[in-house]
């Protein structure tokens, strides 16, 4: 791992993300009597009773959908995976601001390269370009004067496709799991697709097959529910420009969110490059980060590592735990605070992340 420091390639890529995923930590303890008492005495909006000190590093938070629970859009009533409410989002940002220095993701490489990470910094990121990033998250972001990054997919921005997890959640919860399972059996016969809605939803992630999942969900949605584009689930190009004008950074999440390691080499590279060109051609100033769809170590392969070697100005970013304490250009790490809002839980998650990273390194 000696060559990580200067940002050149690490051997056996993605070594760091894989190691972070492999670390086993103890089970989280419930809050102590003292922690519960503190929480009772100090309501959430009050100044923090105990200021935690965190290890120097760059803590990158990952978000997806941010909802207003009193005003859910149609798709937000069905697809709740990875979401936070506006209130949870606000609490988490306040916690981070009370303990760390906010930066834009684009500032992170230089800070690490110059070895200036003597204190904790944090950056906010969003994946998949959900429309509520503008309607719900942005007003909160503005209030705290933050500069987040949103990782977007051109096919979603053009409203040609809607993330298949959103479509399958709506299909299944409207009682069409058997029809979806049938179509999957036709397209990908080798799996035993279940007619049970919850089981099928899990199976589709476990046995993800690029293009077939997207094709089956789009077809069944069109046949039984309507036009996916009507959902307005994703930000369009004008909305992206609005965010950009508000100080958001826009970055590449591939053209249509197919898992990179599930595609033929040339298709995976095309998915990255076509999206970069789309953003550029449409007047979007794209940041130097490439967010790998889903973002576990298994979702990339050597083909993508080699592409990053050929594109030394691009940073690769994962989404499956870890904190950045030194520069590894091809392996930036992110983690989620889930839906937690109590100081005790947030503190625990952040400490787990640093512990996990230290063990992995
Ligand atoms: Zn994504």
Short mmCIF file of C-alpha atoms and ligand atoms in Angstrom, two decimals:
data_model
loop_
_atom_site.label_atom_id
_atom_site.label_comp_id
_atom_site.label_asym_id
_atom_site.label_seq_id
_atom_site.Cartn_x
_atom_site.Cartn_y
_atom_site.Cartn_z
CA UNK A 1 0.00 0.00 0.00
CA UNK A 2 3.10 2.28 -0.06
CA UNK A 3 2.09 3.85 -3.32
CA UNK A 4 -1.30 5.03 -2.00
CA UNK A 5 0.14 8.20 -0.51
CA UNK A 6 0.87 9.96 -3.76
CA UNK A 7 -2.40 8.86 -5.30
CA UNK A 8 -0.98 6.42 -7.82
CA UNK A 9 -2.57 3.05 -8.36
CA UNK A 10 -2.95 0.60 -5.51
CA UNK A 11 -2.31 -3.02 -6.33
CA UNK A 12 -5.24 -5.45 -6.36
CA UNK A 13 -7.74 -2.65 -6.76
CA UNK A 14 -10.03 -1.94 -4.91
CA UNK A 15 -7.96 -3.19 -2.01
CA UNK A 16 -8.94 -0.54 0.54
CA UNK A 17 -12.72 -0.63 0.00
CA UNK A 18 -12.65 -4.44 0.10
CA UNK A 19 -10.66 -4.40 3.35
CA UNK A 20 -13.06 -1.88 4.91
CA UNK A 21 -16.00 -4.11 3.97
CA UNK A 22 -14.26 -7.09 5.55
CA UNK A 23 -13.81 -5.51 9.00
CA UNK A 24 -16.12 -6.95 11.63
CA UNK A 25 -17.01 -4.67 14.50
CA UNK A 26 -18.86 -5.34 17.74
CA UNK A 27 -22.65 -4.99 17.81
CA UNK A 28 -23.81 -1.44 18.62
CA UNK A 29 -24.86 -1.01 22.24
CA UNK A 30 -28.11 0.74 23.17
CA UNK A 31 -27.64 4.25 24.60
CA UNK A 32 -26.53 4.35 28.24
CA UNK A 33 -28.65 5.77 31.06
CA UNK A 34 -26.43 8.85 30.99
CA UNK A 35 -26.84 9.29 27.21
CA UNK A 36 -30.61 8.94 27.53
CA UNK A 37 -30.69 11.46 30.34
CA UNK A 38 -28.64 13.96 28.34
CA UNK A 39 -30.96 13.47 25.38
CA UNK A 40 -33.97 14.12 27.57
CA UNK A 41 -32.55 17.28 29.09
CA UNK A 42 -31.26 18.74 25.83
CA UNK A 43 -33.76 18.74 22.96
CA UNK A 44 -32.35 18.10 19.48
CA UNK A 45 -32.09 21.73 18.44
CA UNK A 46 -30.20 22.81 21.56
CA UNK A 47 -26.41 23.29 21.52
CA UNK A 48 -24.55 20.01 21.77
CA UNK A 49 -24.06 19.00 25.38
CA UNK A 50 -20.77 17.27 24.75
CA UNK A 51 -18.56 18.22 21.87
CA UNK A 52 -16.98 15.09 20.44
CA UNK A 53 -13.49 15.13 19.03
CA UNK A 54 -13.00 13.06 15.92
CA UNK A 55 -9.91 11.75 14.20
CA UNK A 56 -8.53 13.91 11.37
CA UNK A 57 -9.85 12.82 7.99
CA UNK A 58 -12.41 13.49 5.31
CA UNK A 59 -15.81 12.08 6.20
CA UNK A 60 -17.99 11.83 3.10
CA UNK A 61 -21.68 11.25 3.69
CA UNK A 62 -23.85 9.56 1.08
CA UNK A 63 -27.53 10.38 0.62
CA UNK A 64 -30.13 9.42 -1.95
CA UNK A 65 -33.74 10.52 -1.57
CA UNK A 66 -34.69 13.25 0.92
CA UNK A 67 -38.46 13.37 1.49
CA UNK A 68 -41.02 15.63 3.05
CA UNK A 69 -43.17 13.00 4.81
CA UNK A 70 -46.23 15.27 4.78
CA UNK A 71 -46.02 15.78 1.05
CA UNK A 72 -44.78 12.58 -0.55
CA UNK A 73 -44.70 12.35 -4.34
CA UNK A 74 -46.33 9.21 -5.80
CA UNK A 75 -43.04 7.32 -6.20
CA UNK A 76 -41.86 8.38 -2.73
CA UNK A 77 -44.83 6.55 -1.22
CA UNK A 78 -43.55 3.25 -2.62
CA UNK A 79 -39.78 3.54 -2.77
CA UNK A 80 -38.30 4.32 0.63
CA UNK A 81 -34.92 2.56 0.40
CA UNK A 82 -32.09 4.72 1.63
CA UNK A 83 -34.27 7.76 2.16
CA UNK A 84 -34.06 10.32 4.96
CA UNK A 85 -36.77 12.77 5.94
CA UNK A 86 -36.10 16.49 5.84
CA UNK A 87 -36.05 16.52 9.63
CA UNK A 88 -33.52 13.65 9.84
CA UNK A 89 -31.38 15.36 7.21
CA UNK A 90 -31.41 18.62 9.16
CA UNK A 91 -30.46 16.89 12.44
CA UNK A 92 -27.59 15.04 10.79
CA UNK A 93 -26.23 18.19 9.15
CA UNK A 94 -26.41 20.07 12.43
CA UNK A 95 -24.50 17.31 14.14
CA UNK A 96 -21.81 17.28 11.47
CA UNK A 97 -21.50 21.08 11.49
CA UNK A 98 -21.11 21.06 15.27
CA UNK A 99 -18.18 18.64 15.08
CA UNK A 100 -16.47 18.99 11.71
CA UNK A 101 -15.51 21.55 9.07
CA UNK A 102 -17.63 21.41 5.90
CA UNK A 103 -15.91 21.27 2.51
CA UNK A 104 -16.97 20.69 -1.08
CA UNK A 105 -15.91 17.25 -2.35
CA UNK A 106 -13.70 18.94 -4.96
CA UNK A 107 -11.56 20.41 -2.17
CA UNK A 108 -10.84 16.98 -0.68
CA UNK A 109 -8.02 15.74 -2.98
CA UNK A 110 -5.83 18.79 -2.40
CA UNK A 111 -6.33 18.69 1.36
CA UNK A 112 -5.20 15.06 1.46
CA UNK A 113 -2.40 15.54 -1.07
CA UNK A 114 -0.93 18.34 1.01
CA UNK A 115 -1.28 16.33 4.19
CA UNK A 116 -3.37 19.08 5.73
CA UNK A 117 -6.03 16.83 7.22
CA UNK A 118 -5.19 17.55 10.83
CA UNK A 119 -8.86 17.78 11.80
CA UNK A 120 -12.15 16.25 10.70
CA UNK A 121 -13.71 17.61 7.51
CA UNK A 122 -16.99 16.48 6.00
CA UNK A 123 -18.56 16.58 2.55
CA UNK A 124 -22.15 15.82 1.52
CA UNK A 125 -22.98 13.72 -1.54
CA UNK A 126 -26.18 12.48 -3.20
CA UNK A 127 -26.48 9.60 -5.66
CA UNK A 128 -28.89 8.96 -8.55
CA UNK A 129 -30.13 12.55 -8.93
CA UNK A 130 -33.54 12.21 -7.31
CA UNK A 131 -35.83 15.19 -7.92
CA UNK A 132 -36.32 15.76 -4.19
CA UNK A 133 -32.65 16.75 -3.96
CA UNK A 134 -33.85 20.08 -5.38
CA UNK A 135 -37.29 20.37 -3.80
CA UNK A 136 -36.52 19.08 -0.29
CA UNK A 137 -32.76 18.88 0.28
CA UNK A 138 -31.65 22.07 -1.46
CA UNK A 139 -33.52 24.54 0.80
CA UNK A 140 -31.87 22.87 3.82
CA UNK A 141 -28.48 22.86 2.07
CA UNK A 142 -28.86 26.59 1.35
CA UNK A 143 -29.73 27.33 4.94
CA UNK A 144 -26.47 25.77 6.12
CA UNK A 145 -24.51 27.17 3.17
CA UNK A 146 -23.11 23.77 2.13
CA UNK A 147 -21.66 22.73 -1.23
CA UNK A 148 -22.78 19.16 -1.92
CA UNK A 149 -22.08 16.91 -4.88
CA UNK A 150 -24.80 15.05 -6.74
CA UNK A 151 -23.85 11.98 -8.81
CA UNK A 152 -26.14 11.76 -11.83
CA UNK A 153 -27.01 9.40 -14.69
CA UNK A 154 -27.73 10.89 -18.12
CA UNK A 155 -30.49 8.39 -18.93
CA UNK A 156 -32.32 9.48 -15.76
CA UNK A 157 -31.66 13.18 -16.38
CA UNK A 158 -33.10 12.87 -19.89
CA UNK A 159 -36.09 11.09 -18.29
CA UNK A 160 -35.49 8.13 -20.63
CA UNK A 161 -35.23 5.76 -17.69
CA UNK A 162 -36.18 5.68 -14.03
CA UNK A 163 -33.98 3.78 -11.58
CA UNK A 164 -35.28 0.19 -11.78
CA UNK A 165 -35.45 -0.14 -7.97
CA UNK A 166 -38.03 2.65 -7.91
CA UNK A 167 -40.09 1.01 -10.66
CA UNK A 168 -39.90 -2.46 -9.13
CA UNK A 169 -41.01 -1.11 -5.72
CA UNK A 170 -44.09 0.48 -7.31
CA UNK A 171 -44.84 -2.61 -9.43
CA UNK A 172 -44.55 -4.97 -6.51
CA UNK A 173 -46.57 -2.87 -4.07
CA UNK A 174 -49.33 -2.56 -6.65
CA UNK A 175 -49.64 -6.35 -6.70
CA UNK A 176 -47.81 -7.11 -9.94
CA UNK A 177 -44.94 -9.18 -8.54
CA UNK A 178 -46.11 -12.34 -10.39
CA UNK A 179 -46.12 -10.52 -13.74
CA UNK A 180 -42.66 -9.09 -13.07
CA UNK A 181 -41.36 -12.52 -11.98
CA UNK A 182 -42.79 -14.02 -15.18
CA UNK A 183 -41.00 -11.52 -17.35
CA UNK A 184 -37.74 -12.12 -15.46
CA UNK A 185 -38.13 -15.86 -16.02
CA UNK A 186 -38.39 -15.19 -19.75
CA UNK A 187 -35.39 -12.86 -19.80
CA UNK A 188 -33.13 -14.58 -17.23
CA UNK A 189 -34.29 -18.15 -16.85
CA UNK A 190 -31.44 -19.42 -14.70
CA UNK A 191 -32.79 -17.94 -11.45
CA UNK A 192 -35.78 -19.12 -9.48
CA UNK A 193 -37.67 -15.80 -9.44
CA UNK A 194 -40.24 -15.66 -6.65
CA UNK A 195 -43.85 -14.49 -7.03
CA UNK A 196 -43.66 -13.16 -3.47
CA UNK A 197 -43.25 -9.40 -3.57
CA UNK A 198 -40.66 -8.94 -0.83
CA UNK A 199 -38.64 -11.95 -1.86
CA UNK A 200 -38.62 -10.83 -5.49
CA UNK A 201 -37.46 -7.32 -4.56
CA UNK A 202 -34.48 -8.80 -2.69
CA UNK A 203 -33.73 -11.34 -5.42
CA UNK A 204 -33.54 -8.60 -8.04
CA UNK A 205 -30.69 -6.96 -6.15
CA UNK A 206 -28.94 -10.22 -5.30
CA UNK A 207 -29.11 -11.55 -8.86
CA UNK A 208 -28.79 -8.25 -10.64
CA UNK A 209 -28.34 -8.67 -14.37
CA UNK A 210 -27.50 -5.55 -16.36
CA UNK A 211 -30.20 -4.49 -18.87
CA UNK A 212 -32.58 -7.36 -18.06
CA UNK A 213 -33.69 -5.83 -14.73
CA UNK A 214 -34.20 -2.46 -16.34
CA UNK A 215 -35.99 -3.95 -19.35
CA UNK A 216 -38.35 -6.11 -17.28
CA UNK A 217 -39.30 -3.35 -14.84
CA UNK A 218 -39.84 -0.76 -17.59
CA UNK A 219 -42.01 -3.14 -19.63
CA UNK A 220 -44.17 -4.28 -16.72
CA UNK A 221 -44.51 -0.71 -15.45
CA UNK A 222 -45.64 0.47 -18.88
CA UNK A 223 -48.05 -2.41 -19.24
CA UNK A 224 -49.76 -2.23 -15.83
CA UNK A 225 -49.13 1.19 -14.33
CA UNK A 226 -48.17 3.89 -16.79
CA UNK A 227 -45.30 5.91 -18.20
CA UNK A 228 -42.26 5.90 -15.87
CA UNK A 229 -41.29 9.37 -17.10
CA UNK A 230 -44.50 10.74 -15.55
CA UNK A 231 -43.08 9.95 -12.12
CA UNK A 232 -40.59 12.81 -12.39
CA UNK A 233 -38.41 10.83 -10.00
CA UNK A 234 -35.13 12.28 -11.27
CA UNK A 235 -33.73 15.77 -11.77
CA UNK A 236 -33.82 16.97 -15.37
CA UNK A 237 -31.13 19.10 -16.99
CA UNK A 238 -32.68 22.45 -16.02
CA UNK A 239 -33.04 21.33 -12.41
CA UNK A 240 -29.40 20.25 -12.41
CA UNK A 241 -28.42 23.69 -13.66
CA UNK A 242 -30.44 25.27 -10.85
CA UNK A 243 -28.54 23.17 -8.32
CA UNK A 244 -25.27 24.06 -9.99
CA UNK A 245 -26.19 27.76 -9.69
CA UNK A 246 -26.87 27.16 -6.00
CA UNK A 247 -23.31 25.93 -5.53
CA UNK A 248 -23.82 22.20 -5.96
CA UNK A 249 -21.20 20.14 -7.79
CA UNK A 250 -22.42 17.66 -10.40
CA UNK A 251 -20.54 14.41 -10.98
CA UNK A 252 -20.64 11.28 -13.12
CA UNK A 253 -22.59 8.20 -11.92
CA UNK A 254 -22.54 6.49 -15.37
CA UNK A 255 -25.14 6.85 -18.10
CA UNK A 256 -27.81 4.43 -16.88
CA UNK A 257 -26.70 3.02 -13.52
CA UNK A 258 -25.89 -0.52 -14.72
CA UNK A 259 -23.41 -2.11 -12.30
CA UNK A 260 -20.01 -1.66 -13.95
CA UNK A 261 -18.70 -5.12 -13.13
CA UNK A 262 -21.85 -6.72 -14.63
CA UNK A 263 -21.20 -5.28 -18.08
CA UNK A 264 -18.87 -6.16 -20.91
CA UNK A 265 -15.67 -4.12 -20.62
CA UNK A 266 -16.41 -1.85 -23.56
CA UNK A 267 -20.00 -1.24 -22.41
CA UNK A 268 -18.88 -0.29 -18.91
CA UNK A 269 -16.36 2.21 -20.26
CA UNK A 270 -18.95 3.59 -22.67
CA UNK A 271 -21.37 4.08 -19.74
CA UNK A 272 -18.80 6.28 -18.02
CA UNK A 273 -17.61 8.23 -21.03
CA UNK A 274 -21.02 8.79 -22.63
CA UNK A 275 -22.30 10.28 -19.38
CA UNK A 276 -19.29 12.56 -19.01
CA UNK A 277 -19.83 13.83 -22.55
CA UNK A 278 -23.58 14.27 -22.00
CA UNK A 279 -23.00 16.48 -18.98
CA UNK A 280 -20.36 18.49 -20.78
CA UNK A 281 -22.47 18.93 -23.94
CA UNK A 282 -25.34 20.23 -21.83
CA UNK A 283 -23.39 22.93 -20.10
CA UNK A 284 -22.91 21.10 -16.82
CA UNK A 285 -19.51 21.60 -15.24
CA UNK A 286 -18.80 18.06 -14.12
CA UNK A 287 -16.55 17.47 -11.11
CA UNK A 288 -13.57 15.09 -11.30
CA UNK A 289 -15.29 12.33 -9.34
CA UNK A 290 -16.80 9.13 -10.75
CA UNK A 291 -19.35 7.52 -8.43
CA UNK A 292 -19.55 3.77 -9.02
CA UNK A 293 -23.20 2.59 -9.18
CA UNK A 294 -24.15 0.88 -5.89
CA UNK A 295 -20.52 1.38 -4.89
CA UNK A 296 -19.45 -1.84 -3.19
CA UNK A 297 -16.03 -3.32 -4.00
CA UNK A 298 -17.75 -6.09 -5.99
CA UNK A 299 -19.39 -3.52 -8.28
CA UNK A 300 -16.13 -2.63 -10.01
CA UNK A 301 -13.41 -4.75 -11.60
CA UNK A 302 -9.95 -4.47 -13.11
CA UNK A 303 -11.40 -3.00 -16.31
CA UNK A 304 -12.54 0.04 -14.33
CA UNK A 305 -9.26 0.18 -12.40
CA UNK A 306 -7.40 0.25 -15.71
CA UNK A 307 -9.70 2.98 -17.04
CA UNK A 308 -8.91 5.09 -13.97
CA UNK A 309 -5.19 4.52 -14.59
CA UNK A 310 -5.68 5.90 -18.09
CA UNK A 311 -7.63 8.87 -16.71
CA UNK A 312 -5.38 10.18 -13.93
CA UNK A 313 -7.47 13.32 -13.37
CA UNK A 314 -10.56 11.32 -12.33
CA UNK A 315 -11.20 10.19 -8.77
CA UNK A 316 -13.18 6.99 -8.14
CA UNK A 317 -15.61 6.96 -5.24
CA UNK A 318 -17.33 4.05 -3.47
CA UNK A 319 -20.35 4.03 -1.15
CA UNK A 320 -19.88 1.17 1.27
CA UNK A 321 -18.24 2.56 4.42
CA UNK A 322 -14.94 4.11 5.42
CA UNK A 323 -13.28 7.44 6.11
CA UNK A 324 -10.56 9.07 3.99
CA UNK A 325 -7.36 9.60 5.93
CA UNK A 326 -4.91 9.55 3.03
CA UNK A 327 -5.08 10.05 -0.68
CA UNK A 328 -6.11 7.01 -2.69
CA UNK A 329 -7.39 8.49 -5.93
CA UNK A 330 -9.19 5.38 -7.13
CA UNK A 331 -10.76 4.56 -3.78
CA UNK A 332 -12.54 7.38 -2.08
CA UNK A 333 -14.80 6.06 0.68
CA UNK A 334 -18.27 7.16 1.81
CA UNK A 335 -20.70 6.11 4.49
CA UNK A 336 -24.30 6.73 5.49
CA UNK A 337 -25.75 7.94 8.78
CA UNK A 338 -28.91 5.98 8.01
CA UNK A 339 -31.98 7.55 9.56
CA UNK A 340 -30.32 8.18 12.91
CA UNK A 341 -30.75 11.49 14.66
CA UNK A 342 -29.72 10.98 18.27
CA UNK A 343 -26.28 12.28 19.19
CA UNK A 344 -25.36 8.93 20.71
CA UNK A 345 -26.17 6.99 17.53
CA UNK A 346 -24.49 9.48 15.22
CA UNK A 347 -21.38 9.51 17.38
CA UNK A 348 -21.31 5.71 17.38
CA UNK A 349 -21.62 5.48 13.59
CA UNK A 350 -18.82 7.99 13.03
CA UNK A 351 -16.54 6.23 15.52
CA UNK A 352 -17.31 2.88 13.89
CA UNK A 353 -16.37 4.30 10.52
CA UNK A 354 -12.98 5.53 11.67
CA UNK A 355 -12.31 2.30 13.58
CA UNK A 356 -13.28 0.24 10.54
CA UNK A 357 -10.95 2.25 8.32
CA UNK A 358 -8.04 2.06 10.73
CA UNK A 359 -8.41 -1.71 11.01
CA UNK A 360 -8.59 -2.03 7.24
CA UNK A 361 -5.49 0.08 6.64
ZN1 LIG B 1 -26.58 5.04 -7.45
#
